[in-house]
Amino acid sequence: MNYFEIFDLPTKYNLDENNLSKRYMQKQKSLFSANSNNISVINVAYNVLKNPIKRGEYYLGLYNRDCNKMSEELAFQMFNMRDEYENLLNKKEKQDFQIKLRQSLDNELEALSKLSDDIDKFQEKFIKIKFLDSFLGKIKEDVYSRD
Amino acid sequence: MFTVGIDLGTTASVVSYVKDGKPQVIRICGNTSIPSVVNYSSSLPIVGREAIYKADSLNTIFSIKRHIGSNRKFLNRTPTEISADILYYLKSKTEELVGQNIDAAVITVPAHFSDIQRTATKRAASIAGLKVLRLINEPTAAALAFGIEKRKNGMFLVYDFGGGTFDCSLLRLEDGVFQVLATGGDNHLGGDDVDNDILNNNFSKNGISNITNDEYILGKLVAKYLKENLKEQDKIESEFICKGKKYNFCLTKQELKEFSSKSLNRTLDICRQVLEDANIDKSEINNVILVGGMTRLKLIKDSVYEFLKVPLCDDLNPEEVVSLGAAIQAQSISEKNSNMILIDVVSLTLGIETFGGGVDRIIYRNTPIPISERREYTTYQDNQHGIKFHVVQGERLLADECQTLANFELKGIPSMPAGMPRVIVDFNIDINGILSIKAFEKTTGISQSVVVTETPVLSESDVFNILQKAYEEQENDKIKIRNIDISIELNRLLKFWNLIINDIPFNERKIVSKKIKELNSQLSSKNFDATILLKSEIESIIGKFLDEIISCRLSGKKLADMRRI
């Protein structure tokens, strides 16, 4: 049984998070009196599915697809972006950069949800999203540590 | 089945049970809250108010919860044993009053208790002869009691400021499921610190610099009294006599504000972090539940309201609400009643030390429990027969600066080339927040289970220093990590340069060898800034020949040979 099936959901990347959360709570209730091993599986599955990045990795994994291979073009884009960030001087500029990056990540996620029928395109888009997300994480750490 | 909920607090403990469907607090010797104080002057331990009235500082132990899980001994007893004495007292008094034996208990712990502290608490209960139904987090218990009482769905923030610890949790209650969304806290932040400030300030006003133990114990009670009773007036005073000497203590509004402000700001920072972790805006919170003795202070209430702008619920007794919640949970578990279930989370990130001293984060904080995660590791040298694992808990970037939970080695891996063995490690955090680890090698089936035991000895000042550092040195962590990265990078480069150095023309080679030697010595004396400079100098010399060297290598010749031709 894959993680989607655990919650009686179709094995598709796109899902309604409120629906997932409802089903998670129902499962929790029905398993409350059962043993804790099963609850653990549900928690693991929920944890993966509720997060768009972890969900994407898992989804591609189901198709035996890699999500770490950067194309040359993407590598170049990421390099430029990092360069741009490192040249920013003050906190304000960095925060603006962070907001801009957050927005473009959201846009890409929106675009990703329309690609779920084409696994090749989905994979390509997702890899980009994954790197944007991890870059955003690093920036967040950087901006906050300078408080 | 007779079950109870026990709030085993730093300064005071409370027991509750559910009677005719309603949770209620048990009054032991007429009081709902029992000081967590033990006196060992006679053959049997004396617990609670009686222990304080003994005024026998040499044989009395206060605030033992601050030390639970450590190997330190107090009057020849471990913190676990002392906590067990408190629990035994609570158990026997309750059984006497209710006229029934306790079958099982839910015991609460600060959300921020580490695995080691949880295990120690559980063991204390078993020494006291209590069967632990579950350990639950204090703020979660408080929210549970509140949710049941008010019967309403919504988003709750629990602000739990007690004698020794601070916790903040964000929970959502929806159709009988209580889900913890995020939690944060500090195990060494509490009203105790404010009491100490008041005490020290007054002793210095009385011209006393060396405080004796007896003065300390009485003075502290007075300080606490002043703090709790300063209401609308600007100043409060009290006198006490210790060993025939008279002391005059006072506290002004301004002083209280000053002494509390550092702790208060830190609690608000933690709230901010929790909201961010859960990705929830202040405006989405429906209620703030105040827990712990410190929240009785008007100053604290006002500041929390000022910060969150959400109605505060303080109509439940902040010192009893945790134990009431524990009693509700005890009954719900023992009756397998799924009308109200609780989903709690891991409060500290769990990880493994990586090559170079960083942390590979395996289970992130705020993940729902129980949870298990699997990781696969391998060897990095040929014929390596064992792999060592250093398991840590905490939010710091470097393994050395997190708390060590376990050090273990999986031995007996047969001779194989590097990277061939497949070592699977399973991490499992149970519903009590307690960790177990299993490691096994896939091809041979060798396995090992790890039990996490008590922490290395830490004195109180050690603990304080570690915490101070955690906040001050986040920046330093980054520098250290950078330095580790630099040395890994340099070691790689040095190998590479060694490989190609003979391909460089004689004059340049002489300069480069000299610089490499210097770099080696700077590296071993950890002058990282100097190494960076040297590295770039070497690179700029070698760089001129690099393309040439590589293209010759690719065609299978050495550059030096080419030049000779």
mmCIF file with all atom_site columns, N, CA, C and O in Angstrom, chain A residues 69-85 97 127-128 131-132 135:
data_model
loop_
_atom_site.group_PDB
_atom_site.id
_atom_site.type_symbol
_atom_site.label_atom_id
_atom_site.label_alt_id
_atom_site.label_comp_id
_atom_site.label_asym_id
_atom_site.label_entity_id
_atom_site.label_seq_id
_atom_site.pdbx_PDB_ins_code
_atom_site.Cartn_x
_atom_site.Cartn_y
_atom_site.Cartn_z
_atom_site.occupancy
_atom_site.B_iso_or_equiv
_atom_site.pdbx_formal_charge
_atom_site.auth_seq_id
_atom_site.auth_comp_id
_atom_site.auth_asym_id
_atom_site.auth_atom_id
_atom_site.pdbx_PDB_model_num
ATOM 1  N N  . LYS A 1 69  ? 18.963 15.226 -10.080 1.00 0.00 ? 69  LYS A N  1
ATOM 2  C CA . LYS A 1 69  ? 19.835 15.502 -11.216 1.00 0.00 ? 69  LYS A CA 1
ATOM 3  C C  . LYS A 1 69  ? 19.505 16.867 -11.806 1.00 0.00 ? 69  LYS A C  1
ATOM 4  O O  . LYS A 1 69  ? 18.431 17.099 -12.340 1.00 0.00 ? 69  LYS A O  1
ATOM 5  N N  . MET A 1 70  ? 20.487 17.770 -11.730 1.00 0.00 ? 70  MET A N  1
ATOM 6  C CA . MET A 1 70  ? 20.277 19.112 -12.237 1.00 0.00 ? 70  MET A CA 1
ATOM 7  C C  . MET A 1 70  ? 20.684 19.164 -13.701 1.00 0.00 ? 70  MET A C  1
ATOM 8  O O  . MET A 1 70  ? 21.742 18.668 -14.052 1.00 0.00 ? 70  MET A O  1
ATOM 9  N N  . SER A 1 71  ? 19.845 19.785 -14.525 1.00 0.00 ? 71  SER A N  1
ATOM 10 C CA . SER A 1 71  ? 20.269 20.001 -15.912 1.00 0.00 ? 71  SER A CA 1
ATOM 11 C C  . SER A 1 71  ? 21.294 21.125 -15.911 1.00 0.00 ? 71  SER A C  1
ATOM 12 O O  . SER A 1 71  ? 21.392 21.889 -14.953 1.00 0.00 ? 71  SER A O  1
ATOM 13 N N  . GLU A 1 72  ? 22.032 21.217 -17.020 1.00 0.00 ? 72  GLU A N  1
ATOM 14 C CA . GLU A 1 72  ? 23.064 22.247 -17.082 1.00 0.00 ? 72  GLU A CA 1
ATOM 15 C C  . GLU A 1 72  ? 22.436 23.635 -16.990 1.00 0.00 ? 72  GLU A C  1
ATOM 16 O O  . GLU A 1 72  ? 22.940 24.513 -16.299 1.00 0.00 ? 72  GLU A O  1
ATOM 17 N N  . GLU A 1 73  ? 21.303 23.770 -17.652 1.00 0.00 ? 73  GLU A N  1
ATOM 18 C CA . GLU A 1 73  ? 20.612 25.054 -17.670 1.00 0.00 ? 73  GLU A CA 1
ATOM 19 C C  . GLU A 1 73  ? 20.192 25.460 -16.254 1.00 0.00 ? 73  GLU A C  1
ATOM 20 O O  . GLU A 1 73  ? 20.408 26.591 -15.820 1.00 0.00 ? 73  GLU A O  1
ATOM 21 N N  . LEU A 1 74  ? 19.644 24.485 -15.518 1.00 0.00 ? 74  LEU A N  1
ATOM 22 C CA . LEU A 1 74  ? 19.211 24.772 -14.153 1.00 0.00 ? 74  LEU A CA 1
ATOM 23 C C  . LEU A 1 74  ? 20.400 25.118 -13.259 1.00 0.00 ? 74  LEU A C  1
ATOM 24 O O  . LEU A 1 74  ? 20.345 26.055 -12.459 1.00 0.00 ? 74  LEU A O  1
ATOM 25 N N  . ALA A 1 75  ? 21.481 24.362 -13.437 1.00 0.00 ? 75  ALA A N  1
ATOM 26 C CA . ALA A 1 75  ? 22.688 24.623 -12.646 1.00 0.00 ? 75  ALA A CA 1
ATOM 27 C C  . ALA A 1 75  ? 23.144 26.060 -12.856 1.00 0.00 ? 75  ALA A C  1
ATOM 28 O O  . ALA A 1 75  ? 23.514 26.756 -11.913 1.00 0.00 ? 75  ALA A O  1
ATOM 29 N N  . PHE A 1 76  ? 23.069 26.494 -14.109 1.00 0.00 ? 76  PHE A N  1
ATOM 30 C CA . PHE A 1 76  ? 23.491 27.839 -14.452 1.00 0.00 ? 76  PHE A CA 1
ATOM 31 C C  . PHE A 1 76  ? 22.571 28.870 -13.800 1.00 0.00 ? 76  PHE A C  1
ATOM 32 O O  . PHE A 1 76  ? 23.020 29.843 -13.199 1.00 0.00 ? 76  PHE A O  1
ATOM 33 N N  . GLN A 1 77  ? 21.272 28.620 -13.882 1.00 0.00 ? 77  GLN A N  1
ATOM 34 C CA . GLN A 1 77  ? 20.292 29.519 -13.250 1.00 0.00 ? 77  GLN A CA 1
ATOM 35 C C  . GLN A 1 77  ? 20.528 29.643 -11.749 1.00 0.00 ? 77  GLN A C  1
ATOM 36 O O  . GLN A 1 77  ? 20.517 30.729 -11.185 1.00 0.00 ? 77  GLN A O  1
ATOM 37 N N  . MET A 1 78  ? 20.736 28.480 -11.118 1.00 0.00 ? 78  MET A N  1
ATOM 38 C CA . MET A 1 78  ? 20.932 28.481 -9.672  1.00 0.00 ? 78  MET A CA 1
ATOM 39 C C  . MET A 1 78  ? 22.203 29.232 -9.303  1.00 0.00 ? 78  MET A C  1
ATOM 40 O O  . MET A 1 78  ? 22.256 29.956 -8.321  1.00 0.00 ? 78  MET A O  1
ATOM 41 N N  . PHE A 1 79  ? 23.228 29.018 -10.122 1.00 0.00 ? 79  PHE A N  1
ATOM 42 C CA . PHE A 1 79  ? 24.499 29.694 -9.876  1.00 0.00 ? 79  PHE A CA 1
ATOM 43 C C  . PHE A 1 79  ? 24.306 31.212 -9.913  1.00 0.00 ? 79  PHE A C  1
ATOM 44 O O  . PHE A 1 79  ? 24.757 31.935 -9.020  1.00 0.00 ? 79  PHE A O  1
ATOM 45 N N  . ASN A 1 80  ? 23.597 31.675 -10.933 1.00 0.00 ? 80  ASN A N  1
ATOM 46 C CA . ASN A 1 80  ? 23.368 33.120 -11.070 1.00 0.00 ? 80  ASN A CA 1
ATOM 47 C C  . ASN A 1 80  ? 22.569 33.676 -9.899  1.00 0.00 ? 80  ASN A C  1
ATOM 48 O O  . ASN A 1 80  ? 22.841 34.758 -9.396  1.00 0.00 ? 80  ASN A O  1
ATOM 49 N N  . MET A 1 81  ? 21.578 32.879 -9.494  1.00 0.00 ? 81  MET A N  1
ATOM 50 C CA . MET A 1 81  ? 20.726 33.330 -8.402  1.00 0.00 ? 81  MET A CA 1
ATOM 51 C C  . MET A 1 81  ? 21.538 33.469 -7.113  1.00 0.00 ? 81  MET A C  1
ATOM 52 O O  . MET A 1 81  ? 21.411 34.434 -6.370  1.00 0.00 ? 81  MET A O  1
ATOM 53 N N  . ARG A 1 82  ? 22.376 32.473 -6.864  1.00 0.00 ? 82  ARG A N  1
ATOM 54 C CA . ARG A 1 82  ? 23.218 32.499 -5.676  1.00 0.00 ? 82  ARG A CA 1
ATOM 55 C C  . ARG A 1 82  ? 24.161 33.703 -5.714  1.00 0.00 ? 82  ARG A C  1
ATOM 56 O O  . ARG A 1 82  ? 24.354 34.390 -4.725  1.00 0.00 ? 82  ARG A O  1
ATOM 57 N N  . ASP A 1 83  ? 24.686 33.936 -6.895  1.00 0.00 ? 83  ASP A N  1
ATOM 58 C CA . ASP A 1 83  ? 25.602 35.049 -7.088  1.00 0.00 ? 83  ASP A CA 1
ATOM 59 C C  . ASP A 1 83  ? 24.885 36.369 -6.773  1.00 0.00 ? 83  ASP A C  1
ATOM 60 O O  . ASP A 1 83  ? 25.395 37.208 -6.052  1.00 0.00 ? 83  ASP A O  1
ATOM 61 N N  . GLU A 1 84  ? 23.683 36.481 -7.309  1.00 0.00 ? 84  GLU A N  1
ATOM 62 C CA . GLU A 1 84  ? 22.886 37.693 -7.093  1.00 0.00 ? 84  GLU A CA 1
ATOM 63 C C  . GLU A 1 84  ? 22.660 37.900 -5.588  1.00 0.00 ? 84  GLU A C  1
ATOM 64 O O  . GLU A 1 84  ? 22.833 38.995 -5.068  1.00 0.00 ? 84  GLU A O  1
ATOM 65 N N  . TYR A 1 85  ? 22.318 36.808 -4.899  1.00 0.00 ? 85  TYR A N  1
ATOM 66 C CA . TYR A 1 85  ? 22.043 36.909 -3.465  1.00 0.00 ? 85  TYR A CA 1
ATOM 67 C C  . TYR A 1 85  ? 23.282 37.315 -2.688  1.00 0.00 ? 85  TYR A C  1
ATOM 68 O O  . TYR A 1 85  ? 23.232 38.165 -1.806  1.00 0.00 ? 85  TYR A O  1
ATOM 69 N N  . PHE A 1 97  ? 14.612 39.820 -1.374  1.00 0.00 ? 97  PHE A N  1
ATOM 70 C CA . PHE A 1 97  ? 14.998 38.695 -2.229  1.00 0.00 ? 97  PHE A CA 1
ATOM 71 C C  . PHE A 1 97  ? 14.265 37.432 -1.787  1.00 0.00 ? 97  PHE A C  1
ATOM 72 O O  . PHE A 1 97  ? 13.739 36.666 -2.596  1.00 0.00 ? 97  PHE A O  1
ATOM 73 N N  . ILE A 1 127 ? 12.360 19.115 -10.034 1.00 0.00 ? 127 ILE A N  1
ATOM 74 C CA . ILE A 1 127 ? 13.770 19.253 -9.658  1.00 0.00 ? 127 ILE A CA 1
ATOM 75 C C  . ILE A 1 127 ? 14.091 20.730 -9.420  1.00 0.00 ? 127 ILE A C  1
ATOM 76 O O  . ILE A 1 127 ? 14.732 21.100 -8.439  1.00 0.00 ? 127 ILE A O  1
ATOM 77 N N  . LYS A 1 128 ? 13.593 21.566 -10.291 1.00 0.00 ? 128 LYS A N  1
ATOM 78 C CA . LYS A 1 128 ? 13.830 22.998 -10.129 1.00 0.00 ? 128 LYS A CA 1
ATOM 79 C C  . LYS A 1 128 ? 13.236 23.479 -8.797  1.00 0.00 ? 128 LYS A C  1
ATOM 80 O O  . LYS A 1 128 ? 13.894 24.183 -8.021  1.00 0.00 ? 128 LYS A O  1
ATOM 81 N N  . PHE A 1 131 ? 15.296 22.517 -5.758  1.00 0.00 ? 131 PHE A N  1
ATOM 82 C CA . PHE A 1 131 ? 16.492 23.332 -5.521  1.00 0.00 ? 131 PHE A CA 1
ATOM 83 C C  . PHE A 1 131 ? 16.128 24.742 -5.054  1.00 0.00 ? 131 PHE A C  1
ATOM 84 O O  . PHE A 1 131 ? 16.802 25.305 -4.190  1.00 0.00 ? 131 PHE A O  1
ATOM 85 N N  . LEU A 1 132 ? 15.063 25.297 -5.611  1.00 0.00 ? 132 LEU A N  1
ATOM 86 C CA . LEU A 1 132 ? 14.615 26.617 -5.140  1.00 0.00 ? 132 LEU A CA 1
ATOM 87 C C  . LEU A 1 132 ? 14.262 26.552 -3.651  1.00 0.00 ? 132 LEU A C  1
ATOM 88 O O  . LEU A 1 132 ? 14.624 27.419 -2.875  1.00 0.00 ? 132 LEU A O  1
ATOM 89 N N  . PHE A 1 135 ? 17.337 26.308 -1.504  1.00 0.00 ? 135 PHE A N  1
ATOM 90 C CA . PHE A 1 135 ? 18.009 27.608 -1.493  1.00 0.00 ? 135 PHE A CA 1
ATOM 91 C C  . PHE A 1 135 ? 17.272 28.576 -0.566  1.00 0.00 ? 135 PHE A C  1
ATOM 92 O O  . PHE A 1 135 ? 17.885 29.281 0.241   1.00 0.00 ? 135 PHE A O  1
#
